[in-house]
Amino acid sequence: MTGSKTKGVKRILIIAFVLVAVLKAEAQPVFSQYIYNKFLINPAVAGSDGYTSFNLTTRQQWIGYSGAPQTYSLSFQSRLLKKRFSVKENIFNRNIYRPSTDGHVGIGANVFTDINGLVHKTGISTTYAYHLWLDGETQLSFGLAFSGYLYRIDEKEIEFENPDPWSNTDFRRGVFIPDFNFGVYILNRSYSAGFSALDLMEGLVKAGSKAYTDLKIMRSYYLFGNYDFILENDIILEPSVLVKMTGQLRPQVDLGLTYVYDKRFWAGLTFRSGSAVIANVGVKKEKLFFGYSVDFTLQKIQRASYGSHEFVVALKFGDSSRKYRWLDRY
């Protein structure tokens, strides 16, 4: 009799968890190595540095804990530089050379999968960014991204003694959610700063199962900045800060410090408010970049977890000595 009651309570708890997940969801995961690919949290970054980049990021949160979040992302970004010129005739019947592109446009795309317990999200986003030059070598960028993803509850992860209540629902079909992201980004040789708002429509438009009618995606806001202190012997110290705000949740703050040697090796520590201490290392080998971070959680879940792990592999094309080659004077 006691066992039957225990199973009944467990079943009720699972149903309650599913309903909470369906009615209110935080759409954006937190990346521990965002500073090496800010494009993941701000569309205005697309093409800002003049490189053509491919970035693969995988994140396994709370290793050893069943149903812990997992995130996989493959992103691309580039800039349409002034590479080609065409001959045009002006009002004085003289031929002049004009670039086929003005060098201000950046583009990007991101394919992602996010698994958080019973909730699965798989989608794609495409980005358009526009870059303007201010005084000196400071660049101001604006970006807009269109995203769309399939949101569903994975019923295979649930085992019921009596599956009828679940079978009568329509959660398993999932729902497609289109949305928009917006960002502003400032880039200089010594510093960068940005603000972005993701999931602007908060799931207002949905196509698919009616079981998700009351689903509300929580809009996310990101504010970040970093500064490079150049020391002797090719050493750079880079302090950074990231503030994430989501719906009515308490803001989350990341305070980090990264040590960079010869622009090829780096190591850093980050404190995430009320959540974790993060250690990261990385290395650059010609056009390839490798990064790894581990989060040592400060929450009670540490008793059942080995921490969170994140891997980054990036491939960048472009001459680093001409990183600012789209400048008119260059």
GROMACS .gro file of C-alpha atoms in nm:
model
  330
    1MET     CA    1   0.000   0.000   0.000
    2THR     CA    2   0.284   0.234   0.093
    3GLY     CA    3   0.462   0.154  -0.237
    4SER     CA    4   0.145   0.237  -0.431
    5LYS     CA    5   0.118   0.575  -0.255
    6THR     CA    6   0.485   0.648  -0.326
    7LYS     CA    7   0.436   0.576  -0.697
    8GLY     CA    8   0.128   0.795  -0.697
    9VAL     CA    9   0.313   1.086  -0.538
   10LYS     CA   10   0.600   1.040  -0.783
   11ARG     CA   11   0.356   1.046  -1.074
   12ILE     CA   12   0.197   1.368  -0.948
   13LEU     CA   13   0.537   1.531  -0.907
   14ILE     CA   14   0.637   1.439  -1.262
   15ILE     CA   15   0.311   1.578  -1.403
   16ALA     CA   16   0.361   1.897  -1.203
   17PHE     CA   17   0.714   1.930  -1.337
   18VAL     CA   18   0.593   1.888  -1.694
   19LEU     CA   19   0.321   2.149  -1.649
   20VAL     CA   20   0.565   2.402  -1.502
   21ALA     CA   21   0.807   2.339  -1.790
   22VAL     CA   22   0.529   2.386  -2.042
   23LEU     CA   23   0.377   2.700  -1.894
   24LYS     CA   24   0.698   2.892  -1.827
   25ALA     CA   25   1.035   2.839  -1.993
   26GLU     CA   26   1.371   3.012  -2.001
   27ALA     CA   27   1.481   2.985  -2.363
   28GLN     CA   28   1.849   3.082  -2.349
   29PRO     CA   29   2.125   2.870  -2.188
   30VAL     CA   30   2.425   3.027  -2.014
   31PHE     CA   31   2.765   2.972  -2.176
   32SER     CA   32   3.078   2.981  -1.960
   33GLN     CA   33   3.308   3.072  -2.255
   34TYR     CA   34   3.084   3.336  -2.412
   35ILE     CA   35   3.375   3.582  -2.429
   36TYR     CA   36   3.531   3.375  -2.711
   37ASN     CA   37   3.210   3.369  -2.914
   38LYS     CA   38   2.989   3.660  -2.811
   39PHE     CA   39   2.783   3.603  -3.123
   40LEU     CA   40   2.593   3.332  -2.929
   41ILE     CA   41   2.437   3.596  -2.704
   42ASN     CA   42   2.447   3.908  -2.924
   43PRO     CA   43   2.359   3.917  -3.298
   44ALA     CA   44   2.539   4.252  -3.346
   45VAL     CA   45   2.874   4.069  -3.308
   46ALA     CA   46   2.829   3.895  -3.646
   47GLY     CA   47   3.125   3.992  -3.866
   48SER     CA   48   3.244   4.262  -3.625
   49ASP     CA   49   3.608   4.146  -3.620
   50GLY     CA   50   3.640   4.086  -3.994
   51TYR     CA   51   3.702   3.714  -3.962
   52THR     CA   52   3.501   3.430  -4.110
   53SER     CA   53   3.441   3.196  -3.815
   54PHE     CA   54   3.291   2.855  -3.748
   55ASN     CA   55   3.233   2.767  -3.384
   56LEU     CA   56   3.122   2.441  -3.224
   57THR     CA   57   3.017   2.460  -2.858
   58THR     CA   58   2.898   2.171  -2.644
   59ARG     CA   59   2.792   2.209  -2.282
   60GLN     CA   60   2.711   1.934  -2.034
   61GLN     CA   61   2.569   2.077  -1.713
   62TRP     CA   62   2.577   1.899  -1.377
   63ILE     CA   63   2.757   1.584  -1.496
   64GLY     CA   64   2.633   1.278  -1.306
   65TYR     CA   65   2.286   1.423  -1.245
   66SER     CA   66   2.007   1.253  -1.440
   67GLY     CA   67   1.818   1.487  -1.672
   68ALA     CA   68   2.073   1.770  -1.645
   69PRO     CA   69   2.078   2.037  -1.919
   70GLN     CA   70   2.277   1.977  -2.239
   71THR     CA   71   2.346   2.235  -2.510
   72TYR     CA   72   2.495   2.193  -2.858
   73SER     CA   73   2.561   2.485  -3.092
   74LEU     CA   74   2.722   2.521  -3.437
   75SER     CA   75   2.755   2.883  -3.546
   76PHE     CA   76   2.892   3.074  -3.845
   77GLN     CA   77   2.963   3.444  -3.889
   78SER     CA   78   3.140   3.659  -4.148
   79ARG     CA   79   3.163   4.007  -4.295
   80LEU     CA   80   3.103   4.129  -4.649
   81LEU     CA   81   3.423   4.325  -4.701
   82LYS     CA   82   3.533   4.558  -4.981
   83LYS     CA   83   3.694   4.286  -5.188
   84ARG     CA   84   3.555   4.352  -5.534
   85PHE     CA   85   3.531   4.676  -5.728
   86SER     CA   86   3.327   4.770  -6.033
   87VAL     CA   87   3.372   5.051  -6.285
   88LYS     CA   88   3.098   5.314  -6.285
   89GLU     CA   89   3.053   5.639  -6.474
   90ASN     CA   90   2.992   5.960  -6.281
   91ILE     CA   91   2.806   6.274  -6.391
   92PHE     CA   92   3.122   6.406  -6.560
   93ASN     CA   93   3.144   6.095  -6.781
   94ARG     CA   94   3.451   5.975  -6.594
   95ASN     CA   95   3.501   5.616  -6.490
   96ILE     CA   96   3.542   5.559  -6.116
   97TYR     CA   97   3.601   5.247  -5.910
   98ARG     CA   98   3.344   5.165  -5.647
   99PRO     CA   99   3.331   4.864  -5.415
  100SER     CA  100   3.056   4.611  -5.482
  101THR     CA  101   2.994   4.600  -5.107
  102ASP     CA  102   3.042   4.886  -4.861
  103GLY     CA  103   3.210   4.669  -4.596
  104HIS     CA  104   2.950   4.747  -4.327
  105VAL     CA  105   2.743   4.426  -4.338
  106GLY     CA  106   2.790   4.118  -4.121
  107ILE     CA  107   2.601   3.789  -4.150
  108GLY     CA  108   2.567   3.483  -3.931
  109ALA     CA  109   2.378   3.163  -3.858
  110ASN     CA  110   2.343   2.927  -3.565
  111VAL     CA  111   2.206   2.573  -3.542
  112PHE     CA  112   2.136   2.461  -3.186
  113THR     CA  113   1.988   2.193  -2.964
  114ASP     CA  114   1.907   2.246  -2.597
  115ILE     CA  115   1.793   1.960  -2.374
  116ASN     CA  116   1.675   2.042  -2.023
  117GLY     CA  117   1.521   1.742  -1.854
  118LEU     CA  118   1.201   1.658  -2.040
  119VAL     CA  119   1.218   1.972  -2.253
  120HIS     CA  120   1.386   1.955  -2.596
  121LYS     CA  121   1.449   2.257  -2.819
  122THR     CA  122   1.606   2.235  -3.164
  123GLY     CA  123   1.627   2.523  -3.407
  124ILE     CA  124   1.818   2.767  -3.623
  125SER     CA  125   1.876   3.142  -3.635
  126THR     CA  126   1.999   3.375  -3.910
  127THR     CA  127   2.155   3.714  -3.843
  128TYR     CA  128   2.206   4.047  -4.018
  129ALA     CA  129   2.441   4.304  -3.862
  130TYR     CA  130   2.542   4.655  -3.965
  131HIS     CA  131   2.870   4.814  -3.851
  132LEU     CA  132   2.954   5.185  -3.831
  133TRP     CA  133   3.279   5.358  -3.741
  134LEU     CA  134   3.294   5.624  -3.470
  135ASP     CA  135   3.596   5.838  -3.384
  136GLY     CA  136   3.931   5.663  -3.409
  137GLU     CA  137   3.907   5.284  -3.425
  138THR     CA  138   3.584   5.238  -3.233
  139GLN     CA  139   3.309   5.048  -3.410
  140LEU     CA  140   2.936   5.058  -3.331
  141SER     CA  141   2.728   4.761  -3.448
  142PHE     CA  142   2.359   4.674  -3.461
  143GLY     CA  143   2.226   4.324  -3.519
  144LEU     CA  144   1.891   4.156  -3.575
  145ALA     CA  145   1.838   3.780  -3.581
  146PHE     CA  146   1.539   3.570  -3.675
  147SER     CA  147   1.515   3.239  -3.491
  148GLY     CA  148   1.279   2.946  -3.504
  149TYR     CA  149   1.281   2.627  -3.302
  150LEU     CA  150   1.077   2.319  -3.221
  151TYR     CA  151   0.983   2.298  -2.853
  152ARG     CA  152   0.853   1.968  -2.718
  153ILE     CA  153   0.824   1.747  -2.413
  154ASP     CA  154   1.000   1.410  -2.449
  155GLU     CA  155   0.743   1.160  -2.327
  156LYS     CA  156   0.994   0.874  -2.360
  157GLU     CA  157   1.160   0.995  -2.041
  158ILE     CA  158   0.840   0.939  -1.842
  159GLU     CA  159   0.725   0.602  -1.713
  160PHE     CA  160   0.372   0.580  -1.576
  161GLU     CA  161   0.202   0.285  -1.413
  162ASN     CA  162  -0.107   0.405  -1.595
  163PRO     CA  163  -0.007   0.591  -1.915
  164ASP     CA  164  -0.363   0.698  -2.002
  165PRO     CA  165  -0.341   1.055  -1.860
  166TRP     CA  166  -0.028   1.120  -2.066
  167SER     CA  167  -0.163   0.949  -2.379
  168ASN     CA  168  -0.462   1.181  -2.377
  169THR     CA  169  -0.241   1.490  -2.395
  170ASP     CA  170  -0.098   1.642  -2.711
  171PHE     CA  171   0.244   1.740  -2.573
  172ARG     CA  172   0.436   1.484  -2.777
  173ARG     CA  173   0.372   1.666  -3.109
  174GLY     CA  174   0.562   1.975  -3.000
  175VAL     CA  175   0.523   2.332  -3.119
  176PHE     CA  176   0.725   2.556  -3.355
  177ILE     CA  177   0.810   2.900  -3.216
  178PRO     CA  178   0.950   3.186  -3.432
  179ASP     CA  179   1.113   3.483  -3.261
  180PHE     CA  180   1.359   3.774  -3.293
  181ASN     CA  181   1.681   3.879  -3.117
  182PHE     CA  182   1.832   4.228  -3.115
  183GLY     CA  183   2.176   4.351  -3.011
  184VAL     CA  184   2.406   4.655  -2.991
  185TYR     CA  185   2.784   4.611  -2.976
  186ILE     CA  186   3.084   4.845  -2.938
  187LEU     CA  187   3.429   4.719  -3.039
  188ASN     CA  188   3.769   4.878  -2.994
  189ARG     CA  189   4.123   4.735  -3.001
  190SER     CA  190   4.130   4.764  -2.620
  191TYR     CA  191   3.774   4.693  -2.512
  192SER     CA  192   3.428   4.579  -2.612
  193ALA     CA  193   3.079   4.612  -2.467
  194GLY     CA  194   2.735   4.497  -2.571
  195PHE     CA  195   2.368   4.474  -2.486
  196SER     CA  196   2.118   4.229  -2.633
  197ALA     CA  197   1.757   4.123  -2.591
  198LEU     CA  198   1.671   3.767  -2.694
  199ASP     CA  199   1.329   3.611  -2.757
  200LEU     CA  200   1.162   3.948  -2.797
  201MET     CA  201   0.816   3.804  -2.874
  202GLU     CA  202   0.829   3.562  -2.577
  203GLY     CA  203   0.660   3.283  -2.771
  204LEU     CA  204   0.366   3.497  -2.879
  205VAL     CA  205   0.339   3.311  -3.212
  206LYS     CA  206   0.318   2.931  -3.208
  207ALA     CA  207   0.240   2.667  -3.468
  208GLY     CA  208   0.167   2.307  -3.368
  209SER     CA  209   0.013   2.132  -3.073
  210LYS     CA  210  -0.259   2.321  -2.885
  211ALA     CA  211  -0.130   2.169  -2.562
  212TYR     CA  212   0.130   2.448  -2.556
  213THR     CA  213  -0.120   2.734  -2.583
  214ASP     CA  214  -0.025   2.873  -2.240
  215LEU     CA  215   0.350   2.838  -2.295
  216LYS     CA  216   0.535   3.165  -2.228
  217ILE     CA  217   0.901   3.200  -2.319
  218MET     CA  218   1.090   3.433  -2.088
  219ARG     CA  219   1.275   3.717  -2.262
  220SER     CA  220   1.648   3.734  -2.180
  221TYR     CA  221   1.872   4.041  -2.155
  222TYR     CA  222   2.252   4.035  -2.167
  223LEU     CA  223   2.490   4.318  -2.077
  224PHE     CA  224   2.864   4.251  -2.103
  225GLY     CA  225   3.199   4.423  -2.127
  226ASN     CA  226   3.572   4.346  -2.121
  227TYR     CA  227   3.899   4.541  -2.132
  228ASP     CA  228   4.251   4.434  -2.237
  229PHE     CA  229   4.539   4.550  -2.018
  230ILE     CA  230   4.852   4.493  -2.229
  231LEU     CA  231   5.155   4.410  -2.012
  232GLU     CA  232   5.514   4.322  -2.102
  233ASN     CA  233   5.627   4.006  -2.283
  234ASP     CA  234   5.306   3.962  -2.487
  235ILE     CA  235   5.093   3.925  -2.177
  236ILE     CA  236   4.734   4.050  -2.160
  237LEU     CA  237   4.508   4.062  -1.856
  238GLU     CA  238   4.142   4.078  -1.951
  239PRO     CA  239   3.878   4.147  -1.683
  240SER     CA  240   3.521   4.088  -1.796
  241VAL     CA  241   3.166   4.117  -1.667
  242LEU     CA  242   2.838   3.969  -1.786
  243VAL     CA  243   2.494   4.045  -1.644
  244LYS     CA  244   2.203   3.824  -1.747
  245MET     CA  245   1.844   3.921  -1.669
  246THR     CA  246   1.549   3.694  -1.742
  247GLY     CA  247   1.187   3.774  -1.671
  248GLN     CA  248   1.124   3.808  -1.299
  249LEU     CA  249   1.428   3.604  -1.194
  250ARG     CA  250   1.712   3.760  -0.998
  251PRO     CA  251   1.992   3.895  -1.227
  252GLN     CA  252   2.293   3.667  -1.267
  253VAL     CA  253   2.641   3.824  -1.274
  254ASP     CA  254   2.965   3.674  -1.409
  255LEU     CA  255   3.290   3.841  -1.298
  256GLY     CA  256   3.596   3.704  -1.475
  257LEU     CA  257   3.969   3.756  -1.524
  258THR     CA  258   4.162   3.594  -1.811
  259TYR     CA  259   4.539   3.568  -1.856
  260VAL     CA  260   4.649   3.565  -2.221
  261TYR     CA  261   5.003   3.488  -2.341
  262ASP     CA  262   5.120   3.565  -2.696
  263LYS     CA  263   4.755   3.563  -2.808
  264ARG     CA  264   4.787   3.183  -2.831
  265PHE     CA  265   4.734   3.057  -2.476
  266TRP     CA  266   4.485   3.167  -2.214
  267ALA     CA  267   4.353   3.069  -1.873
  268GLY     CA  268   4.091   3.232  -1.658
  269LEU     CA  269   3.864   3.224  -1.355
  270THR     CA  270   3.505   3.347  -1.334
  271PHE     CA  271   3.269   3.384  -1.040
  272ARG     CA  272   2.901   3.338  -1.125
  273SER     CA  273   2.681   3.492  -0.856
  274GLY     CA  274   2.508   3.235  -0.639
  275SER     CA  275   2.588   2.959  -0.885
  276ALA     CA  276   2.947   2.855  -0.960
  277VAL     CA  277   3.318   2.921  -0.987
  278ILE     CA  278   3.439   2.861  -1.343
  279ALA     CA  279   3.790   2.773  -1.463
  280ASN     CA  280   3.877   2.785  -1.833
  281VAL     CA  281   4.181   2.723  -2.052
  282GLY     CA  282   4.241   2.755  -2.426
  283VAL     CA  283   4.498   2.735  -2.701
  284LYS     CA  284   4.528   2.867  -3.057
  285LYS     CA  285   4.698   2.660  -3.328
  286GLU     CA  286   4.715   2.857  -3.652
  287LYS     CA  287   4.348   2.888  -3.759
  288LEU     CA  288   4.215   2.649  -3.492
  289PHE     CA  289   4.103   2.748  -3.143
  290PHE     CA  290   4.035   2.501  -2.860
  291GLY     CA  291   3.871   2.594  -2.531
  292TYR     CA  292   3.758   2.403  -2.222
  293SER     CA  293   3.586   2.516  -1.902
  294VAL     CA  294   3.456   2.347  -1.590
  295ASP     CA  295   3.197   2.494  -1.353
  296PHE     CA  296   3.233   2.407  -0.984
  297THR     CA  297   2.879   2.458  -0.862
  298LEU     CA  298   2.809   2.634  -0.533
  299GLN     CA  299   2.456   2.497  -0.508
  300LYS     CA  300   2.328   2.194  -0.317
  301ILE     CA  301   2.322   1.993  -0.639
  302GLN     CA  302   2.701   1.959  -0.602
  303ARG     CA  303   2.634   1.652  -0.385
  304ALA     CA  304   2.504   1.467  -0.692
  305SER     CA  305   2.716   1.627  -0.966
  306TYR     CA  306   3.076   1.640  -1.089
  307GLY     CA  307   3.032   1.994  -1.219
  308SER     CA  308   2.949   2.138  -1.560
  309HIS     CA  309   3.179   2.097  -1.862
  310GLU     CA  310   3.198   2.303  -2.180
  311PHE     CA  311   3.406   2.246  -2.494
  312VAL     CA  312   3.468   2.495  -2.775
  313VAL     CA  313   3.632   2.432  -3.112
  314ALA     CA  314   3.659   2.727  -3.353
  315LEU     CA  315   3.798   2.771  -3.701
  316LYS     CA  316   3.879   3.127  -3.811
  317PHE     CA  317   3.979   3.248  -4.156
  318GLY     CA  318   4.140   3.587  -4.211
  319ASP     CA  319   4.476   3.759  -4.175
  320SER     CA  320   4.517   3.864  -3.811
  321SER     CA  321   4.772   4.131  -3.908
  322ARG     CA  322   4.495   4.295  -4.115
  323LYS     CA  323   4.216   4.241  -3.866
  324TYR     CA  324   4.081   4.591  -3.930
  325ARG     CA  325   4.127   4.567  -4.309
  326TRP     CA  326   3.776   4.700  -4.387
  327LEU     CA  327   3.879   5.049  -4.270
  328ASP     CA  328   3.875   5.294  -4.561
  329ARG     CA  329   4.224   5.421  -4.479
  330TYR     CA  330   4.362   5.066  -4.496
   0.00000   0.00000   0.00000
